[in-house]
mmCIF file of C-alpha atoms and ligand atoms in Angstrom:
data_model
loop_
_atom_site.group_PDB
_atom_site.id
_atom_site.type_symbol
_atom_site.label_atom_id
_atom_site.label_comp_id
_atom_site.label_asym_id
_atom_site.label_seq_id
_atom_site.Cartn_x
_atom_site.Cartn_y
_atom_site.Cartn_z
ATOM 1 C CA MET A 1 6.878 3.910 -21.961
ATOM 2 C CA SER A 2 3.604 4.483 -23.681
ATOM 3 C CA LYS A 3 0.896 6.515 -21.740
ATOM 4 C CA ILE A 4 -1.529 3.495 -22.224
ATOM 5 C CA TYR A 5 0.837 1.409 -20.379
ATOM 6 C CA SER A 6 1.196 3.994 -17.610
ATOM 7 C CA LYS A 7 -2.686 4.172 -17.351
ATOM 8 C CA ASN A 8 -3.016 0.610 -17.020
ATOM 9 C CA TYR A 9 -0.025 -0.404 -15.295
ATOM 10 C CA TRP A 10 -1.910 -1.731 -11.924
ATOM 11 C CA SER A 11 -4.710 -3.287 -13.681
ATOM 12 C CA ILE A 12 -2.232 -5.238 -15.831
ATOM 13 C CA GLY A 13 -0.670 -6.258 -12.781
ATOM 14 C CA PHE A 14 -3.486 -7.313 -10.711
ATOM 15 C CA LYS A 15 -5.033 -9.166 -13.628
ATOM 16 C CA SER A 16 -2.109 -10.943 -14.565
ATOM 17 C CA HIS A 17 -1.205 -11.537 -10.811
ATOM 18 C CA LEU A 18 2.367 -10.318 -11.953
ATOM 19 C CA TYR A 19 1.687 -7.783 -9.135
ATOM 20 C CA ASP A 20 1.827 -10.708 -6.687
ATOM 21 C CA ARG A 21 4.509 -12.781 -8.355
ATOM 22 C CA LEU A 22 6.832 -9.913 -8.728
ATOM 23 C CA SER A 23 6.317 -7.788 -5.393
ATOM 24 C CA PRO A 24 9.628 -7.908 -3.695
ATOM 25 C CA GLU A 25 10.089 -9.110 -0.145
ATOM 26 C CA SER A 26 10.727 -5.773 1.300
ATOM 27 C CA TYR A 27 7.356 -4.711 -0.110
ATOM 28 C CA PHE A 28 5.802 -7.397 2.021
ATOM 29 C CA GLU A 29 8.061 -6.587 5.062
ATOM 30 C CA SER A 30 6.673 -2.817 4.679
ATOM 31 C CA MET A 31 3.367 -4.575 4.963
ATOM 32 C CA ARG A 32 3.837 -6.443 8.122
ATOM 33 C CA GLN A 33 5.462 -3.049 9.547
ATOM 34 C CA LEU A 34 1.875 -1.517 8.931
ATOM 35 C CA VAL A 35 -0.069 -4.228 10.397
ATOM 36 C CA ALA A 36 2.160 -4.217 13.284
ATOM 37 C CA ALA A 37 1.213 -0.614 13.997
ATOM 38 C CA ILE A 38 -2.430 -1.328 14.103
ATOM 39 C CA PRO A 39 -3.684 -1.430 17.639
ATOM 40 C CA ASP A 40 -4.953 -4.635 19.415
ATOM 41 C CA GLY A 41 -8.713 -5.099 19.587
ATOM 42 C CA LYS A 42 -10.727 -7.992 18.220
ATOM 43 C CA THR A 43 -13.546 -5.988 16.581
ATOM 44 C CA LEU A 44 -11.778 -3.260 14.871
ATOM 45 C CA ARG A 45 -13.072 -1.896 11.681
ATOM 46 C CA LEU A 46 -10.373 -1.125 9.157
ATOM 47 C CA LEU A 47 -10.552 0.507 5.811
ATOM 48 C CA ASP A 48 -8.097 -0.299 3.382
ATOM 49 C CA ALA A 49 -7.546 3.004 1.017
ATOM 50 C CA GLY A 50 -6.291 2.073 -2.196
ATOM 51 C CA CYS A 51 -6.434 -1.828 -1.485
ATOM 52 C CA GLY A 52 -5.432 -2.575 -5.016
ATOM 53 C CA SER A 53 -5.683 -6.415 -5.294
ATOM 54 C CA GLY A 54 -5.960 -6.876 -1.636
ATOM 55 C CA LEU A 55 -2.536 -8.125 -1.172
ATOM 56 C CA LEU A 56 -2.417 -6.661 2.369
ATOM 57 C CA LEU A 57 -5.100 -9.338 3.248
ATOM 58 C CA ARG A 58 -2.476 -11.802 3.290
ATOM 59 C CA PHE A 59 -0.914 -10.259 6.255
ATOM 60 C CA LEU A 60 -4.270 -9.267 8.097
ATOM 61 C CA THR A 61 -5.832 -12.818 7.699
ATOM 62 C CA GLU A 62 -5.387 -13.838 11.418
ATOM 63 C CA ARG A 63 -6.941 -10.546 12.549
ATOM 64 C CA ILE A 64 -9.843 -10.975 10.414
ATOM 65 C CA ARG A 65 -10.367 -14.197 11.579
ATOM 66 C CA GLU A 66 -10.112 -13.053 15.402
ATOM 67 C CA GLY A 67 -13.085 -10.441 14.333
ATOM 68 C CA MET A 68 -11.573 -7.518 12.597
ATOM 69 C CA VAL A 69 -14.126 -5.988 9.865
ATOM 70 C CA TYR A 70 -12.186 -4.977 6.687
ATOM 71 C CA THR A 71 -13.235 -2.739 3.936
ATOM 72 C CA GLY A 72 -11.201 -2.310 1.120
ATOM 73 C CA VAL A 73 -11.902 0.699 -1.328
ATOM 74 C CA ASP A 74 -10.071 1.224 -4.840
ATOM 75 C CA LEU A 75 -10.432 3.048 -8.216
ATOM 76 C CA LEU A 76 -9.857 0.052 -10.101
ATOM 77 C CA LYS A 77 -12.546 -2.375 -10.631
ATOM 78 C CA THR A 78 -10.058 -5.133 -11.387
ATOM 79 C CA GLY A 79 -8.368 -4.217 -8.179
ATOM 80 C CA VAL A 80 -11.607 -4.750 -6.028
ATOM 81 C CA GLU A 81 -12.346 -8.183 -8.161
ATOM 82 C CA GLN A 82 -9.244 -9.677 -7.614
ATOM 83 C CA ALA A 83 -9.137 -8.491 -3.889
ATOM 84 C CA LEU A 84 -12.438 -10.499 -3.423
ATOM 85 C CA ILE A 85 -11.195 -13.356 -5.050
ATOM 86 C CA ARG A 86 -8.291 -13.025 -2.757
ATOM 87 C CA ALA A 87 -10.553 -12.986 0.294
ATOM 88 C CA GLN A 88 -12.493 -15.991 -0.744
ATOM 89 C CA GLU A 89 -9.153 -18.056 -1.284
ATOM 90 C CA LEU A 90 -7.984 -17.002 2.219
ATOM 91 C CA GLY A 91 -11.420 -17.803 3.647
ATOM 92 C CA VAL A 92 -12.195 -14.596 5.185
ATOM 93 C CA ALA A 93 -14.834 -13.235 2.396
ATOM 94 C CA SER A 94 -17.721 -13.241 5.071
ATOM 95 C CA GLN A 95 -15.545 -10.376 7.094
ATOM 96 C CA VAL A 96 -14.827 -8.352 4.107
ATOM 97 C CA SER A 97 -16.577 -5.953 1.760
ATOM 98 C CA PHE A 98 -15.082 -3.738 -1.145
ATOM 99 C CA ILE A 99 -15.942 -0.490 -2.630
ATOM 100 C CA HIS A 100 -15.277 0.416 -5.852
ATOM 101 C CA SER A 101 -14.686 4.216 -5.786
ATOM 102 C CA ASP A 102 -12.552 7.327 -6.064
ATOM 103 C CA LEU A 103 -10.986 8.459 -2.693
ATOM 104 C CA THR A 104 -10.989 12.096 -4.101
ATOM 105 C CA THR A 105 -14.674 11.989 -4.645
ATOM 106 C CA SER A 106 -16.693 14.126 -2.107
ATOM 107 C CA ALA A 107 -19.535 11.719 -2.290
ATOM 108 C CA PHE A 108 -17.400 8.784 -0.333
ATOM 109 C CA PRO A 109 -19.924 5.884 -0.512
ATOM 110 C CA THR A 110 -20.106 4.831 3.044
ATOM 111 C CA ASN A 111 -21.403 6.009 6.172
ATOM 112 C CA GLU A 112 -19.445 3.845 8.130
ATOM 113 C CA LYS A 113 -16.594 5.055 10.509
ATOM 114 C CA PHE A 114 -13.414 3.124 11.032
ATOM 115 C CA ASP A 115 -11.250 2.590 13.806
ATOM 116 C CA VAL A 116 -8.215 2.254 11.542
ATOM 117 C CA ILE A 117 -7.627 3.574 8.068
ATOM 118 C CA VAL A 118 -4.488 2.141 5.977
ATOM 119 C CA GLY A 119 -3.317 3.348 2.814
ATOM 120 C CA HIS A 120 -0.139 1.072 1.765
ATOM 121 C CA PHE A 121 1.421 2.897 -1.127
ATOM 122 C CA SER A 122 -1.773 4.343 -2.635
ATOM 123 C CA LEU A 123 -1.745 7.869 -2.283
ATOM 124 C CA TYR A 124 1.271 8.797 -4.015
ATOM 125 C CA THR A 125 -0.184 7.733 -6.903
ATOM 126 C CA LEU A 126 -2.284 10.987 -6.933
ATOM 127 C CA ALA A 127 0.090 13.466 -8.286
ATOM 128 C CA SER A 128 -1.311 16.762 -6.920
ATOM 129 C CA ASP A 129 -1.145 18.132 -3.808
ATOM 130 C CA LYS A 130 -4.714 19.124 -4.143
ATOM 131 C CA LYS A 131 -5.788 15.300 -5.057
ATOM 132 C CA ARG A 132 -4.118 13.922 -2.119
ATOM 133 C CA GLN A 133 -5.860 16.677 0.387
ATOM 134 C CA GLU A 134 -9.342 15.718 -1.080
ATOM 135 C CA ALA A 135 -8.549 11.993 -0.406
ATOM 136 C CA LEU A 136 -7.257 12.925 2.993
ATOM 137 C CA ALA A 137 -10.323 15.070 3.686
ATOM 138 C CA ASN A 138 -12.491 12.190 2.671
ATOM 139 C CA LEU A 139 -10.813 9.645 4.882
ATOM 140 C CA LYS A 140 -11.145 12.084 7.657
ATOM 141 C CA THR A 141 -14.949 12.178 7.638
ATOM 142 C CA VAL A 142 -14.782 8.499 7.814
ATOM 143 C CA MET A 143 -12.463 7.907 10.634
ATOM 144 C CA LYS A 144 -13.734 7.663 14.286
ATOM 145 C CA PRO A 145 -12.655 10.363 16.456
ATOM 146 C CA ASP A 146 -10.251 8.033 18.413
ATOM 147 C CA GLY A 147 -9.321 6.404 14.976
ATOM 148 C CA LEU A 148 -5.736 5.850 13.737
ATOM 149 C CA LEU A 149 -4.471 6.524 10.083
ATOM 150 C CA ILE A 150 -1.430 4.661 8.899
ATOM 151 C CA LEU A 151 0.298 5.392 5.720
ATOM 152 C CA ALA A 152 2.942 4.022 3.660
ATOM 153 C CA ASN A 153 4.424 6.122 0.742
ATOM 154 C CA PRO A 154 7.601 6.509 -1.259
ATOM 155 C CA SER A 155 10.613 8.514 -0.019
ATOM 156 C CA VAL A 156 12.871 10.965 -2.396
ATOM 157 C CA ASP A 157 15.438 8.243 -1.627
ATOM 158 C CA TYR A 158 13.444 5.517 -3.461
ATOM 159 C CA ASP A 159 15.913 3.047 -5.022
ATOM 160 C CA ALA A 160 15.210 0.095 -7.024
ATOM 161 C CA ASP A 161 18.827 -1.542 -6.265
ATOM 162 C CA LEU A 162 18.604 -1.237 -2.408
ATOM 163 C CA ILE A 163 14.869 -2.682 -2.368
ATOM 164 C CA ILE A 164 16.043 -5.621 -4.225
ATOM 165 C CA ASP A 165 19.607 -5.951 -2.028
ATOM 166 C CA ASP A 166 16.983 -5.820 1.098
ATOM 167 C CA SER A 167 14.815 -8.281 -0.334
ATOM 168 C CA ILE A 168 17.336 -10.833 -1.328
ATOM 169 C CA ARG A 169 18.605 -10.487 2.501
ATOM 170 C CA LEU A 170 15.073 -10.932 3.843
ATOM 171 C CA VAL A 171 14.412 -14.020 1.629
ATOM 172 C CA ARG A 172 17.731 -15.566 2.573
ATOM 173 C CA ASP A 173 16.653 -14.842 6.463
ATOM 174 C CA ARG A 174 13.451 -16.132 6.316
ATOM 175 C CA HIS A 175 13.481 -19.159 3.591
ATOM 176 C CA GLY A 176 17.400 -20.146 3.262
ATOM 177 C CA PHE A 177 19.974 -19.537 0.472
ATOM 178 C CA PHE A 178 18.528 -21.571 -1.949
ATOM 179 C CA ALA A 179 15.245 -19.513 -1.958
ATOM 180 C CA SER A 180 17.084 -16.411 -2.069
ATOM 181 C CA LEU A 181 19.229 -17.475 -5.131
ATOM 182 C CA ILE A 182 16.135 -18.503 -7.075
ATOM 183 C CA LYS A 183 14.318 -15.010 -6.534
ATOM 184 C CA GLN A 184 17.690 -13.266 -7.115
ATOM 185 C CA ALA A 185 18.166 -15.245 -10.401
ATOM 186 C CA LEU A 186 14.747 -15.612 -11.675
ATOM 187 C CA ILE A 187 12.179 -13.168 -10.402
ATOM 188 C CA TYR A 188 13.879 -10.144 -8.973
ATOM 189 C CA PRO A 189 15.151 -9.248 -12.487
ATOM 190 C CA PHE A 190 11.787 -8.887 -13.553
ATOM 191 C CA THR A 191 10.691 -7.067 -10.344
ATOM 192 C CA LYS A 192 13.302 -4.461 -11.075
ATOM 193 C CA ALA A 193 12.723 -4.046 -14.919
ATOM 194 C CA ILE A 194 9.092 -4.082 -15.040
ATOM 195 C CA GLY A 195 8.222 -2.943 -11.752
ATOM 196 C CA LEU A 196 10.701 -0.794 -9.406
ATOM 197 C CA ARG A 197 12.411 1.093 -12.120
ATOM 198 C CA PHE A 198 9.232 2.320 -13.757
ATOM 199 C CA ILE A 199 8.128 3.382 -10.509
ATOM 200 C CA GLN A 200 11.333 5.069 -9.827
ATOM 201 C CA LYS A 201 11.072 6.901 -13.223
ATOM 202 C CA GLN A 202 7.325 7.952 -12.423
ATOM 203 C CA LEU A 203 8.736 9.272 -9.048
ATOM 204 C CA ARG A 204 11.640 11.165 -10.472
ATOM 205 C CA ALA A 205 9.407 12.670 -13.178
ATOM 206 C CA GLY A 206 6.956 13.960 -10.285
ATOM 207 C CA ILE A 207 4.111 12.056 -11.979
ATOM 208 C CA TRP A 208 3.684 10.271 -8.696
ATOM 209 C CA LYS A 209 4.765 11.637 -5.307
ATOM 210 C CA ALA A 210 7.937 11.122 -3.515
ATOM 211 C CA TYR A 211 8.321 12.707 -0.032
ATOM 212 C CA THR A 212 10.981 13.938 2.077
ATOM 213 C CA GLN A 213 9.991 12.815 5.521
ATOM 214 C CA LYS A 214 9.207 16.523 6.642
ATOM 215 C CA GLU A 215 6.826 16.636 3.325
ATOM 216 C CA PHE A 216 4.918 13.887 4.409
ATOM 217 C CA SER A 217 4.544 14.962 7.949
ATOM 218 C CA LEU A 218 3.332 18.454 6.854
ATOM 219 C CA GLU A 219 0.997 16.974 4.246
ATOM 220 C CA ILE A 220 -0.949 15.045 7.055
ATOM 221 C CA GLU A 221 -0.860 17.740 9.188
ATOM 222 C CA ARG A 222 -2.321 20.005 6.843
ATOM 223 C CA ALA A 223 -5.351 17.789 6.276
ATOM 224 C CA GLY A 224 -6.008 17.800 9.931
ATOM 225 C CA PHE A 225 -4.150 14.837 11.366
ATOM 226 C CA GLU A 226 -1.348 14.914 14.200
ATOM 227 C CA VAL A 227 1.823 12.705 13.496
ATOM 228 C CA ARG A 228 2.257 10.317 16.286
ATOM 229 C CA HIS A 229 5.445 8.302 14.707
ATOM 230 C CA ILE A 230 6.963 7.940 11.425
ATOM 231 C CA GLU A 231 9.783 5.549 10.465
ATOM 232 C CA ASP A 232 11.535 4.458 7.299
ATOM 233 C CA VAL A 233 10.624 1.224 5.941
ATOM 234 C CA TYR A 234 11.150 -0.432 2.159
ATOM 235 C CA ALA A 235 14.916 -0.173 2.640
ATOM 236 C CA GLY A 236 14.812 3.432 3.058
ATOM 237 C CA SER A 237 12.707 3.842 -0.158
ATOM 238 C CA ALA A 238 9.563 4.853 1.976
ATOM 239 C CA PHE A 239 8.227 5.986 5.127
ATOM 240 C CA LEU A 240 5.495 4.808 7.385
ATOM 241 C CA VAL A 241 3.344 7.353 9.199
ATOM 242 C CA VAL A 242 0.783 6.638 11.981
ATOM 243 C CA ALA A 243 -1.406 9.667 12.807
ATOM 244 C CA CYS A 244 -4.592 10.440 14.799
ATOM 245 C CA LEU A 245 -7.230 13.410 14.347
ATOM 246 C CA SER A 246 -5.612 16.368 15.677
ATOM 247 C CA SER A 247 -7.216 17.727 18.733
HETATM 248 C C1 LIG B 301 0.727 0.732 -5.630
HETATM 249 S S1 LIG B 301 -1.045 0.237 -5.755
HETATM 250 C C2 LIG B 301 -1.156 -0.299 -3.812
HETATM 251 C C3 LIG B 301 -2.120 -1.302 -3.675
HETATM 252 C C4 LIG B 301 -1.961 -1.886 -2.222
HETATM 253 N N1 LIG B 301 -2.439 -0.863 -1.044
HETATM 254 C C5 LIG B 301 -0.702 -2.562 -2.033
HETATM 255 O O1 LIG B 301 0.066 -2.053 -1.354
HETATM 256 O O2 LIG B 301 -0.613 -3.511 -2.845
HETATM 257 C C6 LIG B 301 -1.812 1.770 -5.810
HETATM 258 C C7 LIG B 301 -3.348 1.634 -5.555
HETATM 259 O O3 LIG B 301 -4.050 2.815 -5.349
HETATM 260 C C8 LIG B 301 -5.093 2.925 -5.925
HETATM 261 N N2 LIG B 301 -5.847 4.258 -6.413
HETATM 262 C C9 LIG B 301 -5.171 5.367 -6.812
HETATM 263 N N3 LIG B 301 -5.640 6.493 -7.058
HETATM 264 C C10 LIG B 301 -6.813 5.975 -6.366
HETATM 265 C C11 LIG B 301 -7.982 6.929 -6.166
HETATM 266 N N4 LIG B 301 -8.188 8.512 -6.258
HETATM 267 N N5 LIG B 301 -9.137 6.322 -5.377
HETATM 268 C C12 LIG B 301 -8.986 5.097 -4.916
HETATM 269 N N6 LIG B 301 -8.018 4.163 -5.320
HETATM 270 C C13 LIG B 301 -6.997 4.751 -6.044
HETATM 271 C C14 LIG B 301 -4.732 2.278 -7.524
HETATM 272 O O4 LIG B 301 -6.027 2.005 -8.208
HETATM 273 C C15 LIG B 301 -4.023 1.122 -7.002
HETATM 274 O O5 LIG B 301 -4.829 -0.206 -6.852
#
């Protein structure tokens, strides 16, 4: 795989909408699990760190309509552009905003403080421990003292085949046998070939970070957070962590 492809992987996916079309159901399920971990409260201010094309907005629409204020931040201009279009399509543009910025830069361009900071499969793409610590330190400065950090990142057991099997089962349970057959035959072969296998390769090569449960907890604790809850998501291919500021 060429370096140019790997460098532009997310922006190509966002711009072409292949990211949306090929994302497996198990990924959406992981987003649902992340959203379920967000505390109640109508006027929560939420920061989506590494929001990409704002796919999470799909699962936050109801909460935003009820009063949640959403801010997405991403390094990629294509990501925030697509996320804004998505917010307009979902009819929530007036309650969302986007920042085009690098999470690791010290001058994080907002003075706002957030009740909840989420990062769904974003921090793992920062390959070095140092960069991830920088990003976590910046997130810490914009979190309210009683705020929550909710992160999902891949595990060392990341397995493209298990993710696809789980996705087929979820689609069957949710939308019936025929829908799962279409996904299995026409969509998921591409999901696996273009998406999951590439990610698996990057993880195994150490270009992106795959965690053991202990490593994930330690990384978050090192940055000054206290892990409240950790669970397997994404067919055992990732962990979801809920953390607060350590006292
Ligand atoms: C796998 S995508 C996930 C996007 C989204 N959270 C989702 O689950 O659909 C990873 C995202 O993290 C973003 N990202 C990586 N490094 C970043 C950084 N240093 N600052 C801001 N965003 C970053 C990428 O641009 C990309 O949009």
